[in-house]
Short mmCIF file of C-alpha atoms and ligand atoms in Angstrom, two decimals:
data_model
loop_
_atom_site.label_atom_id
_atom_site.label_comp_id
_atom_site.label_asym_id
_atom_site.label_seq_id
_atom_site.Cartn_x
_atom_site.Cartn_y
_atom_site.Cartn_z
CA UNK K 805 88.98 101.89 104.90
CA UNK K 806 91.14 103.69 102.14
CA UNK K 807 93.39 101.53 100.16
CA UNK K 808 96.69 103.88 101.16
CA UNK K 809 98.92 101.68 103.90
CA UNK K 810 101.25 103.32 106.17
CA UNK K 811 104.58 101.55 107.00
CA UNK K 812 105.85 101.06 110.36
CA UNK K 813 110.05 99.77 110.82
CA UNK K 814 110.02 97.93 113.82
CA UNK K 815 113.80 96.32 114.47
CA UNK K 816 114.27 96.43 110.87
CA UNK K 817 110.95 95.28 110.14
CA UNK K 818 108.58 96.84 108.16
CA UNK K 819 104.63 96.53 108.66
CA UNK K 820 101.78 97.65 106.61
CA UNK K 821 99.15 99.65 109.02
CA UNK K 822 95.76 100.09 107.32
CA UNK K 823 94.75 103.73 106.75
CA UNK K 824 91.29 105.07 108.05
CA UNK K 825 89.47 107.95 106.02
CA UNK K 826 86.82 110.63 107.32
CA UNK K 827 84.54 111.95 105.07
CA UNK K 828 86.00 114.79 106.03
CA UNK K 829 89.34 113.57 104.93
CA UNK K 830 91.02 113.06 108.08
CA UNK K 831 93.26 110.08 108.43
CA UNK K 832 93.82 107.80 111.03
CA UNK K 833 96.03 104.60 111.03
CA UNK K 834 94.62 101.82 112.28
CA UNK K 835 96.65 100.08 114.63
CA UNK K 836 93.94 97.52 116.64
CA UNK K 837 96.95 94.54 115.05
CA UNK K 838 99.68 96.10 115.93
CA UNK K 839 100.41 94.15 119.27
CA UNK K 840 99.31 90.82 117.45
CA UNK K 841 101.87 91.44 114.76
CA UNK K 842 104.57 93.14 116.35
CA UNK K 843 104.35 93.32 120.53
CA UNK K 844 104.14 96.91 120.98
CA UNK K 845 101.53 98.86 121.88
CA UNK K 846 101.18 102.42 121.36
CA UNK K 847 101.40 105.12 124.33
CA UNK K 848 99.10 107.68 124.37
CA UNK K 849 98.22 109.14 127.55
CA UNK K 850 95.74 111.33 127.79
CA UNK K 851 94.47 110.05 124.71
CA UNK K 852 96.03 113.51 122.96
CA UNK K 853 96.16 111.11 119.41
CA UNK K 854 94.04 108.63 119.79
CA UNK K 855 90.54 107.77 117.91
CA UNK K 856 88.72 105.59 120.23
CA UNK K 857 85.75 105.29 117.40
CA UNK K 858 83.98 106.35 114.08
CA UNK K 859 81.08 108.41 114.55
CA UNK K 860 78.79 110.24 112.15
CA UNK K 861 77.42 112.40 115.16
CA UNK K 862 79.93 115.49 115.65
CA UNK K 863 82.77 116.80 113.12
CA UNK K 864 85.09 119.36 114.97
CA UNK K 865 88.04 121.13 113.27
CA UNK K 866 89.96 122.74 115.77
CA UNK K 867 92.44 124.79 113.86
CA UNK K 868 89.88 126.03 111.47
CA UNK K 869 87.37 126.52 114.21
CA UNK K 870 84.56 124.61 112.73
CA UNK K 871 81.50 122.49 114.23
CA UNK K 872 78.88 120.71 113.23
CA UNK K 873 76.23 118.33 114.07
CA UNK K 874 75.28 115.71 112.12
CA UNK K 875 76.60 118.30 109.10
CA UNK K 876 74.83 121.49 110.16
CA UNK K 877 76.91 124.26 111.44
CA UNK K 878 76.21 125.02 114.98
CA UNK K 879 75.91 128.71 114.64
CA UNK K 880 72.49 127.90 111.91
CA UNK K 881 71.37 125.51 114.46
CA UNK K 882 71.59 127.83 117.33
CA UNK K 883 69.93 131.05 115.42
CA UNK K 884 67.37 128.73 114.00
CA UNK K 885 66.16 125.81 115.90
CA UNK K 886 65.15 125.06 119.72
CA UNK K 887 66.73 123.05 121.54
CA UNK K 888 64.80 119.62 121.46
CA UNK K 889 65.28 119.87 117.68
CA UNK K 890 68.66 119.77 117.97
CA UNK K 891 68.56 116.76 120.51
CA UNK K 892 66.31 115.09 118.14
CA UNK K 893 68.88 115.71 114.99
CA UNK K 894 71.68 114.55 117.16
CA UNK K 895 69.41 111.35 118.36
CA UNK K 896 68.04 110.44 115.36
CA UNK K 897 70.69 112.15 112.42
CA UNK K 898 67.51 114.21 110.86
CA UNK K 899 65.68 117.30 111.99
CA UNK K 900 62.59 116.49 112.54
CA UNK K 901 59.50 117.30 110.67
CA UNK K 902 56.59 119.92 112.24
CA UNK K 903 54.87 116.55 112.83
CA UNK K 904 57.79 114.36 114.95
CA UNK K 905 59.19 117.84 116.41
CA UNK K 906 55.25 118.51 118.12
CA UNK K 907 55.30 114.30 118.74
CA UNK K 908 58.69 114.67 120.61
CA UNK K 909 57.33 118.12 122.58
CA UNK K 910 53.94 116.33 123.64
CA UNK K 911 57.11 113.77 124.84
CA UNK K 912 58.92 115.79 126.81
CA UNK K 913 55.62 117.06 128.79
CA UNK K 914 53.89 113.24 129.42
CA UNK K 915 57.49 112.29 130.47
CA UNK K 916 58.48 115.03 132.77
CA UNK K 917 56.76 114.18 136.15
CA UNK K 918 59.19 112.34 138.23
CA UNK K 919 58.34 109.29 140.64
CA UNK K 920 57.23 110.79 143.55
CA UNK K 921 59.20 108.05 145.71
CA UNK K 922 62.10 109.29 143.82
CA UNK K 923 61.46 113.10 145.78
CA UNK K 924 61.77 111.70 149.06
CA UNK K 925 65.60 110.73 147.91
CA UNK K 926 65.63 114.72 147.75
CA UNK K 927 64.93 115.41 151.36
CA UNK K 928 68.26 112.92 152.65
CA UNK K 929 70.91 114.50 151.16
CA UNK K 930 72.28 117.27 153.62
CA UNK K 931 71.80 120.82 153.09
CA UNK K 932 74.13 122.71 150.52
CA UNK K 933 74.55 119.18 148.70
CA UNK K 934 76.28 119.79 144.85
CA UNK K 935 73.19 119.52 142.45
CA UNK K 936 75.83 117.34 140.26
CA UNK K 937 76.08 114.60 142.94
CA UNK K 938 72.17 114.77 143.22
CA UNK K 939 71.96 115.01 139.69
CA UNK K 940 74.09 112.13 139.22
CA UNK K 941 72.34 109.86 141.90
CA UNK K 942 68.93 110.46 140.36
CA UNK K 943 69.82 109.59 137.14
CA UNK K 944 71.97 106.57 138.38
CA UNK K 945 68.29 105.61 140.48
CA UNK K 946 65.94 106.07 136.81
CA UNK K 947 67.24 102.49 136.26
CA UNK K 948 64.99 101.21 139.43
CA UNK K 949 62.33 103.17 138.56
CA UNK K 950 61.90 103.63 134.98
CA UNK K 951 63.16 100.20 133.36
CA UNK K 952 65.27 100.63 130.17
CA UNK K 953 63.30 99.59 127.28
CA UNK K 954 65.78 99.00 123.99
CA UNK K 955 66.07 99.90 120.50
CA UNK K 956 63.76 97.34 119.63
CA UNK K 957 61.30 98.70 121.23
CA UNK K 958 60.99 102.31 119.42
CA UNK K 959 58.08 104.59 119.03
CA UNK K 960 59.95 106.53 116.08
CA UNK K 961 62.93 106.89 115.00
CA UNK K 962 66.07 106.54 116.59
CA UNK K 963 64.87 107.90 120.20
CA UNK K 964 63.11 105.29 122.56
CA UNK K 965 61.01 106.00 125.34
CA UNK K 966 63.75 105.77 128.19
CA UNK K 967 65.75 108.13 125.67
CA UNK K 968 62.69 110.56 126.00
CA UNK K 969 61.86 110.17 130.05
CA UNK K 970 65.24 110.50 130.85
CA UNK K 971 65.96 114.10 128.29
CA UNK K 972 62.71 115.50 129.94
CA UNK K 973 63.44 114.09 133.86
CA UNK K 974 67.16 115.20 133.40
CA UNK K 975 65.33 118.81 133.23
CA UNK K 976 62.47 118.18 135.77
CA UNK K 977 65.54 117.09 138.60
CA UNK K 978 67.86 119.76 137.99
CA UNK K 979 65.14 122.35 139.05
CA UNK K 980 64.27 120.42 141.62
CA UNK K 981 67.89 119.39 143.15
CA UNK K 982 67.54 123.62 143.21
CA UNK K 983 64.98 124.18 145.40
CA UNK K 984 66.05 121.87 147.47
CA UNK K 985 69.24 123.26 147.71
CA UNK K 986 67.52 126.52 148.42
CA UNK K 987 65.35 124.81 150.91
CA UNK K 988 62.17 126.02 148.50
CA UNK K 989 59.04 124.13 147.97
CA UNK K 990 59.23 121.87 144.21
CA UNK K 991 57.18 123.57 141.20
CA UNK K 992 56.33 120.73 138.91
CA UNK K 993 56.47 120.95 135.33
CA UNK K 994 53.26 122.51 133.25
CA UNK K 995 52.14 120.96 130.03
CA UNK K 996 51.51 125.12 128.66
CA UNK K 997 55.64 125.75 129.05
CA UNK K 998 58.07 124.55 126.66
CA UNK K 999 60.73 122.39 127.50
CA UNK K 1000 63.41 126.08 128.38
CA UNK K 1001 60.77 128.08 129.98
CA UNK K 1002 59.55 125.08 131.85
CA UNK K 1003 62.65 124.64 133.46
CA UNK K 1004 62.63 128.24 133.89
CA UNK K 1005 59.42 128.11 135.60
CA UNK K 1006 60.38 125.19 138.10
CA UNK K 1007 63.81 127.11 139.31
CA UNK K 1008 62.25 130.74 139.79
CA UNK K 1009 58.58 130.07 140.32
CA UNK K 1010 57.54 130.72 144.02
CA UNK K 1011 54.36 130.32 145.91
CA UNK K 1012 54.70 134.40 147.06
CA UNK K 1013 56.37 135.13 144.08
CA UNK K 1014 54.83 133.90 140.90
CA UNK K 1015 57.43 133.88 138.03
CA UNK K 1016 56.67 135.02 134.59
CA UNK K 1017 59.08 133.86 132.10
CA UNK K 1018 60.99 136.52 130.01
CA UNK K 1019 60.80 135.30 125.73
CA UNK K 1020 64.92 136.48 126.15
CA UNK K 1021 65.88 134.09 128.54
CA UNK K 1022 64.25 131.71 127.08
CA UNK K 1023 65.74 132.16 123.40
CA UNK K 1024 69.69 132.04 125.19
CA UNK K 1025 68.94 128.90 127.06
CA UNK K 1026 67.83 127.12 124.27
CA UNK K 1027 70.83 128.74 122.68
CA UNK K 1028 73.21 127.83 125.36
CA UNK K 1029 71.81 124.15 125.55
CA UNK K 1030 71.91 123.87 122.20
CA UNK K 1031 76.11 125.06 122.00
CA UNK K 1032 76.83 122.59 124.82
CA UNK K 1033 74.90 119.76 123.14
CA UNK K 1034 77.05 117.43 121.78
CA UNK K 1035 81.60 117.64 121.51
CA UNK K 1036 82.41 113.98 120.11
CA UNK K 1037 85.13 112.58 122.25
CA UNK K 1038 86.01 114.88 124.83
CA UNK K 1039 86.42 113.30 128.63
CA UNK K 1040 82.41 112.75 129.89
CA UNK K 1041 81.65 111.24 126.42
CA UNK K 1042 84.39 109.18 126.21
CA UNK K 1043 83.69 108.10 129.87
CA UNK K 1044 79.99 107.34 129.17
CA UNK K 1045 81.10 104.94 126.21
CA UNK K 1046 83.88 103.42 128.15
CA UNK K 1047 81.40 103.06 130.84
CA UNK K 1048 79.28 101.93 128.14
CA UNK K 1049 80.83 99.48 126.79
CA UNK K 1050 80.82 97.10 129.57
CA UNK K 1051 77.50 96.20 128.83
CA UNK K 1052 75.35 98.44 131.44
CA UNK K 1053 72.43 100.18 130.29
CA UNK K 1054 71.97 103.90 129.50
CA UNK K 1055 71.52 105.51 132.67
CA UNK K 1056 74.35 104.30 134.50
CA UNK K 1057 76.73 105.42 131.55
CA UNK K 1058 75.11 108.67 132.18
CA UNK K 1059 75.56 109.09 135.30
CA UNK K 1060 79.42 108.37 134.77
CA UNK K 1061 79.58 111.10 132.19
CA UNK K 1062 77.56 113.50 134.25
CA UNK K 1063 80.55 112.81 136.90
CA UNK K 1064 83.37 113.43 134.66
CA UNK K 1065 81.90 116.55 133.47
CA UNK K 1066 81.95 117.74 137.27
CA UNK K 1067 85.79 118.59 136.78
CA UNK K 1068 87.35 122.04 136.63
CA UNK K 1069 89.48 120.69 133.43
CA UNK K 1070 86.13 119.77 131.84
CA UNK K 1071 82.45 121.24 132.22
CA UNK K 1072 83.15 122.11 136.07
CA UNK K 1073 85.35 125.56 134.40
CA UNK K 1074 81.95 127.05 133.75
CA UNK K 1075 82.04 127.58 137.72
CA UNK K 1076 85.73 127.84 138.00
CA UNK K 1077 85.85 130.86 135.80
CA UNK K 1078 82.87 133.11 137.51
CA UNK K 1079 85.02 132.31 141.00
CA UNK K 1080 88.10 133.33 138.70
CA UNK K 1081 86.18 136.48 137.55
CA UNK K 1082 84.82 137.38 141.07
CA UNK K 1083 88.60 136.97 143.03
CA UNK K 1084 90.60 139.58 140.17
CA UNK K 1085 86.82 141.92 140.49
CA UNK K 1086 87.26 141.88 144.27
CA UNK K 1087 91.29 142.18 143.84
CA UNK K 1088 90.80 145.33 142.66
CA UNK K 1089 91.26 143.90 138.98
CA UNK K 1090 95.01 142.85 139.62
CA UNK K 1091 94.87 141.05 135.87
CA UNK K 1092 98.24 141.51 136.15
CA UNK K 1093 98.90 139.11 139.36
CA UNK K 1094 96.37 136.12 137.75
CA UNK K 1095 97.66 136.14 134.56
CA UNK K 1096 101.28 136.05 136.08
CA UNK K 1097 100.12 133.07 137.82
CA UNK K 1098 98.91 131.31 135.28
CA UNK K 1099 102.14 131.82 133.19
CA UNK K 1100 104.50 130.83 136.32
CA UNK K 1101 105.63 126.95 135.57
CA UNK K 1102 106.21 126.39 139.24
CA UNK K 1103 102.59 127.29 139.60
CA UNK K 1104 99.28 124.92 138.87
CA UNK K 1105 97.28 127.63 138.50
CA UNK K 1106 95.39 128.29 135.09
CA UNK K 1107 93.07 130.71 133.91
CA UNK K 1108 89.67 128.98 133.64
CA UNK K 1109 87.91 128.82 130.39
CA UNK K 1110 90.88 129.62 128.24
CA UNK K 1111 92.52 126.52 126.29
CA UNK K 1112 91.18 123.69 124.71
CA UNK K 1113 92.54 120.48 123.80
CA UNK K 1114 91.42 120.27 119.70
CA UNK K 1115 90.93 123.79 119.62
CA UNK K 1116 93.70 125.50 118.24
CA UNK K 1117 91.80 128.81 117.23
CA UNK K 1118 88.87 130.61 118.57
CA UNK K 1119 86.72 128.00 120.08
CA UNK K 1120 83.36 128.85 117.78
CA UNK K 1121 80.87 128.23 120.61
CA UNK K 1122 82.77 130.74 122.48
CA UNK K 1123 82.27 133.05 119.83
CA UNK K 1124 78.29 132.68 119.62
CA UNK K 1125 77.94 132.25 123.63
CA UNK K 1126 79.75 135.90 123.76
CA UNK K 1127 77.11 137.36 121.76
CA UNK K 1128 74.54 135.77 123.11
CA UNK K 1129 76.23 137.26 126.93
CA UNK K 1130 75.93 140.86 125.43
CA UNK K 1131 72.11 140.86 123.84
CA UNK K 1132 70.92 138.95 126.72
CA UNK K 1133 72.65 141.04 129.39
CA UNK K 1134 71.27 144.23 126.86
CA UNK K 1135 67.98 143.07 126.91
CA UNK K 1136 67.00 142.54 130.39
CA UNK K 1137 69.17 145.53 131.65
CA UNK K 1138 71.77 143.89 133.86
CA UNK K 1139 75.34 145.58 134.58
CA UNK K 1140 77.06 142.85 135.64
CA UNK K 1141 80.79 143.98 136.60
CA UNK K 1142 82.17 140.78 135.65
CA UNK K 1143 81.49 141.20 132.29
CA UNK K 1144 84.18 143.86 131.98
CA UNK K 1145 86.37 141.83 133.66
CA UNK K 1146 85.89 139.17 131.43
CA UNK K 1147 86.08 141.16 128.40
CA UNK K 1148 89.40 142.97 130.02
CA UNK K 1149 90.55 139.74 130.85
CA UNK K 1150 90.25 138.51 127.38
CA UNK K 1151 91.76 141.45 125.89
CA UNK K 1152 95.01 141.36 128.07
CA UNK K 1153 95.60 137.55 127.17
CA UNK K 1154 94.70 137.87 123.37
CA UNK K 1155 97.59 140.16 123.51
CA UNK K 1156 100.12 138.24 125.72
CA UNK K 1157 102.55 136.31 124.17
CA UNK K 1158 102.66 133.33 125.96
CA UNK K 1159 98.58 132.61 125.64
CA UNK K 1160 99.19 133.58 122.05
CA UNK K 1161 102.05 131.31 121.33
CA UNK K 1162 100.01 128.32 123.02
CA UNK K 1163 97.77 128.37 121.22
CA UNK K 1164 94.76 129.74 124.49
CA UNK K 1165 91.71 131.72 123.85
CA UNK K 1166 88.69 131.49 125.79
CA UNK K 1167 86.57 128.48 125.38
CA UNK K 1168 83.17 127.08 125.88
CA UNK K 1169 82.78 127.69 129.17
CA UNK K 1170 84.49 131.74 129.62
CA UNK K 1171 81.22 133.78 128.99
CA UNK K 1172 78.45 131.34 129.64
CA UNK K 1173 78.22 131.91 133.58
CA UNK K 1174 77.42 135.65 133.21
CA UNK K 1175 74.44 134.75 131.07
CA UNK K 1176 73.37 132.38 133.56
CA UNK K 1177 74.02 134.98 136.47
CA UNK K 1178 71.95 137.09 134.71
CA UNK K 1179 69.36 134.74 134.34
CA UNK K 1180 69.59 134.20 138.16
CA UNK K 1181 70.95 131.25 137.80
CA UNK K 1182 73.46 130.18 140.50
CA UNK K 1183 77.26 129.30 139.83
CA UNK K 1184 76.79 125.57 141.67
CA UNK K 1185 74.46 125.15 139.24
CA UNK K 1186 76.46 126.02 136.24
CA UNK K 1187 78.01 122.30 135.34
CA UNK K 1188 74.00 121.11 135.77
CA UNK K 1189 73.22 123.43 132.73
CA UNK K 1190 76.16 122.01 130.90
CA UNK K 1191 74.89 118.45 132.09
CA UNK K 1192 71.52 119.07 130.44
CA UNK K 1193 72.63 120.42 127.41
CA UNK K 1194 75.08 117.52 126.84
CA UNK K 1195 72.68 114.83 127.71
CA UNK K 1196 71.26 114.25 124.20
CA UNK K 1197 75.37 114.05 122.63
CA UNK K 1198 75.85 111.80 125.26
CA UNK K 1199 72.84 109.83 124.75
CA UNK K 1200 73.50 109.20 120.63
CA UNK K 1201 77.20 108.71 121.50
CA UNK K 1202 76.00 106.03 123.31
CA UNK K 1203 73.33 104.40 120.41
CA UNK K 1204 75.98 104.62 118.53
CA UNK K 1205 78.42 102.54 120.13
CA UNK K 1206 75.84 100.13 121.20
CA UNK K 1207 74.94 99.93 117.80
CA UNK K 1208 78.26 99.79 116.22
CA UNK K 1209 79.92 96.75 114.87
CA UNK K 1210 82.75 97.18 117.62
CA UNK K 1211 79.99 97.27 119.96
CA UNK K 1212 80.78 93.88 121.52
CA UNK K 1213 84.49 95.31 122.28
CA UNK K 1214 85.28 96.59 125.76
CA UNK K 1215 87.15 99.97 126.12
CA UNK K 1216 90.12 98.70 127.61
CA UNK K 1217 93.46 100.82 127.28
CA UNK K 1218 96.92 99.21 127.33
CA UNK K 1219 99.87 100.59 129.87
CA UNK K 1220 103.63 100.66 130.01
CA UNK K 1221 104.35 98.95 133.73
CA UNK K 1222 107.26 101.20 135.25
CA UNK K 1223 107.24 99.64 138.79
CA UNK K 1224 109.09 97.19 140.71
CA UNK K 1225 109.19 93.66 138.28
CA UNK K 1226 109.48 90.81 140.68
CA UNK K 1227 110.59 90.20 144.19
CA UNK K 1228 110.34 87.73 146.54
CA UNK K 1229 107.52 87.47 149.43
CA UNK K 1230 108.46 87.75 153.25
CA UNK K 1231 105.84 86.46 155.38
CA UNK K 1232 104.72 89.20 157.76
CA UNK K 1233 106.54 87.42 161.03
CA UNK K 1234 109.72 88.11 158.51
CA UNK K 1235 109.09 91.67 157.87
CA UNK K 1236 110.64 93.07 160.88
N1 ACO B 2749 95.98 128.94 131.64
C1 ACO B 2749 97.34 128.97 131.55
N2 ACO B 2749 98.08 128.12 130.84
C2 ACO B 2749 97.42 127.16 130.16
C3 ACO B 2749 96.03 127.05 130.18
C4 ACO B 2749 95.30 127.99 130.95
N3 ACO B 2749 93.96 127.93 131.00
N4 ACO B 2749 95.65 125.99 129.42
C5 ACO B 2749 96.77 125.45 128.93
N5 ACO B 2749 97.86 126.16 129.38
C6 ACO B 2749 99.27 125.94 129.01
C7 ACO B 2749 99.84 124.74 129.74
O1 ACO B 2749 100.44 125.13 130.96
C8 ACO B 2749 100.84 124.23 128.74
O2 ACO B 2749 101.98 125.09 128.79
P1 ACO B 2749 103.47 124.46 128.55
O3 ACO B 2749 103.46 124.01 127.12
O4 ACO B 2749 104.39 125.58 128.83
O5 ACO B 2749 103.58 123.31 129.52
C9 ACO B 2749 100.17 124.50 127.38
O6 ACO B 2749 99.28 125.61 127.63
C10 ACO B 2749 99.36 123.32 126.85
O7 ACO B 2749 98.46 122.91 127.86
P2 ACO B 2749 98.01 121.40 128.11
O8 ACO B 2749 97.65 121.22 129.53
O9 ACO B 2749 99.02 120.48 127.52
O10 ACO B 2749 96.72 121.32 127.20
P3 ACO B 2749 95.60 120.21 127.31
O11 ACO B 2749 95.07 120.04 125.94
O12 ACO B 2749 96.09 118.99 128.01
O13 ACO B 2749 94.50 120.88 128.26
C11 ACO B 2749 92.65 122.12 129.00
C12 ACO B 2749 93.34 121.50 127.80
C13 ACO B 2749 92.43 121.07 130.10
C14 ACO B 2749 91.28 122.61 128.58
C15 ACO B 2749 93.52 123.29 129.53
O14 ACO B 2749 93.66 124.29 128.53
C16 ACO B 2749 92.95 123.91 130.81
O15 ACO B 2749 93.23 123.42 131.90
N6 ACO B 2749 92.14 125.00 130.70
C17 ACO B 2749 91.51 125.59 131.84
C18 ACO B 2749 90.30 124.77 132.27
C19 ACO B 2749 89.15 124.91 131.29
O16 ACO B 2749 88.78 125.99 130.87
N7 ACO B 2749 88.55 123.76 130.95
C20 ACO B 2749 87.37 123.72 130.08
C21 ACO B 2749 87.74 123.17 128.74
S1 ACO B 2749 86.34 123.18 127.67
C22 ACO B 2749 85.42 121.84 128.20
O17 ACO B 2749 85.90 120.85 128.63
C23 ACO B 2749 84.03 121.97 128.17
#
């Protein structure tokens, strides 16, 4: 808490709000008396100006463009590191050692089998189900089957054992809610793969068709995983703390999160922009018509995987995904058409003046489905990928809180009633 006050004039009155300090130096004013001292609340919706907690996990600067975890820039952590390192920092607030990084990968192979009672829940969902709402429901189901065991209770660390099952069964049910999809036969994990090229190996691998994994695709998804890892408070973090902080344990809060990132406004754009990219290809590349659209104020329609709400320059995980999309698409020799149409696409609106003036360039999600076409990975299984690389931010978001002083506090926003105030009841003889 700094020692600065801001002052508020309410009716002629003047209150002293408490000012909050970053390390970073942003300010916030702390307002948690205001409607003990003075009846209003504030009104926020959307939560465009709103802190809803500190945190020492992510620090994003969206008009300079920077992020970091824990204080390492992403792009070092993305050249340097795989991608359990990074859940590890993120978990724990240290890179590991050689030692606790080959402790936490012997981890993520005892852990990765999943109950086999859990596959029959596999074989009654109905064909062409959305791997998010089986993704969801399995991890919603670990709670039956793999009892939460608390911080108390750690092996090392900040990471517990349900922390580890559930970061290496995430992986392990993702392939399979693919071949199920695909009507395939499961591959289980193998304890030779690491945790990228395992999950490689249990999407592709095929009784007729053995798989070898390519060293490229396995250096972007660890990449890719690693870019998606951890956002602080955008909508599927915030929900898993909300969720949270009602009390119930970590997998349900998961599950929440891994349903709020299903939207086209949030991790579901990865899929709404290769469907984007696909109609203007197969329109004959009418850029013209879909950008028109998306400038039209009558119209709802919006180019996926340009804007961002805190980004207010060029979203810097954009930046390293798009070179990432080029070497990998290089190196394994795929012309993907969609690519130019991305990159055309990108050009026209970097030099229109309403995406300029707002503030829109592409985001998170605008070139990482062509590296995951190119991996073969389907587009219904895009928001998946993003699910598994968020799981570890989501997972120390939600230490955190639990371990916070506010901890005890349930999220609980205020409203503004607009609606009818009182009137009196008619029985339902009276109603006519
Ligand atoms: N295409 C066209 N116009 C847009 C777009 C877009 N993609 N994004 C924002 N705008 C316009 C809005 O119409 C609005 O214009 P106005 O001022 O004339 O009304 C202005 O830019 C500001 O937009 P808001 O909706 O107020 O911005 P907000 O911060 O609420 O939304 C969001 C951010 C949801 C990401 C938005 O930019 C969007 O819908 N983008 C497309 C979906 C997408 O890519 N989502 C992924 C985000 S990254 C992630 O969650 C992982």
């Amino acid at each position: 808490m700094s020692q600065q006050k801001a002052q508020l004039t309410i009716e002629g009155k003047v209150y002293d709000l408490p000012i909050i300090e970053g390390t970073a130096g942003e300010k916030a004013l702390d307002i948690r008396s205001l409607m003990r001292d003075t009846g209003y609340i504030t009104f926020d919706s959307g939560y465009m100006n709103t802190g809803s907690c500190e945190s020492c996990i992510t620090y994003l600067d969206g008009d300079k463009g920077i992020l970091r975890y824990r204080g390492y820039d992403i792009a070092d952590l993305a050249e340097n590191c795989v991608f359990i390192e990074v859940a590890y920092l993120l978990l724990t607030g240290e890179l590991p050692t050689k030692a606790e990084l080959d402790q936490f990968k012997y981890d993520m192979t005892r852990y990765a089998l999943i109950h086999e009672d859990m596959i029959h829940f596999f074989d009654h969902f109905p064909p062409n189900s959305s791997p998010m709402s089986i993704l969801s429901t399995m991890v919603a189901t670990m709670h039956d089957f793999y009892p939460e065991m608390d911080l108390e209770e750690d092996p090392y660390g900040g990471l517990t054992t349900t922390t580890a099952r559930l970061l290496s069964k995430i992986r392990t049910t993702a392939a399979f809610s693919y071949k199920k999809n695909i009507g395939h036969p499961l591959v289980y994990p193998r304890p030779d793969l690491s945790y990228c090229a395992n999950f490689l190996n249990m999407m592709f691998d095929r009784p007729n068709m053995p798989y070898t994994v390519e060293p490229v695709a396995v250096i972007a998804l660890n990449k890719l995983l690693i870019l998606h890892a951890d956002h602080e408070q955008n909508c599927s973090t915030s929900t898993v703390r909300l969720v949270g902080s009602a009390g119930v344990g970590l997998y349900p809060s998961i599950s929440a999160g891994i349903h709020a990132l299903w939207g086209p406004a949030h991790g579901g754009a990865n899929a709404a922009v290769m469907l984007m990219l696909e109609r203007i290809y197969r329109d004959g590349k009418n850029y013209d018509k879909y950008i028109a659209m998306a400038k039209d104020p009558n119209n709802p329609y919006r180019l996926s995987g340009f804007g961002h709400r805190v980004y207010k320059t060029y979203d810097p995980r954009a930046k390293l995904i798009k070179e990432v999309c080029t070497a990998v698409l290089e190196t394994l020799n795929v012309k993907d058409p969609l690519l130019e149409v991305a990159q055309e696409l990108e050009y026209r609106v970097s030099n229109d003046d309403y995406f300029v003036s707002r503030n829109l360039y592409p985001n998170v999600d605008f070139y990482s489905g062509i590296i995951y076409r190119a991996l073969g990975i389907p587009t219904n299984m895009f928001t998946v990928m993003f699910a598994l690389g968020r799981l570890p931010g989501w997972i120390a978001q939600w230490q955190e809180m639990n371990s916070s002083k506010d901890s005890s506090r349930i999220g609980r926003p205020r409203q503004v009633y607009q609606g009818v105030v009182s009137r009196p009841f008619s029985k339902i003889e009276d109603r006519g």
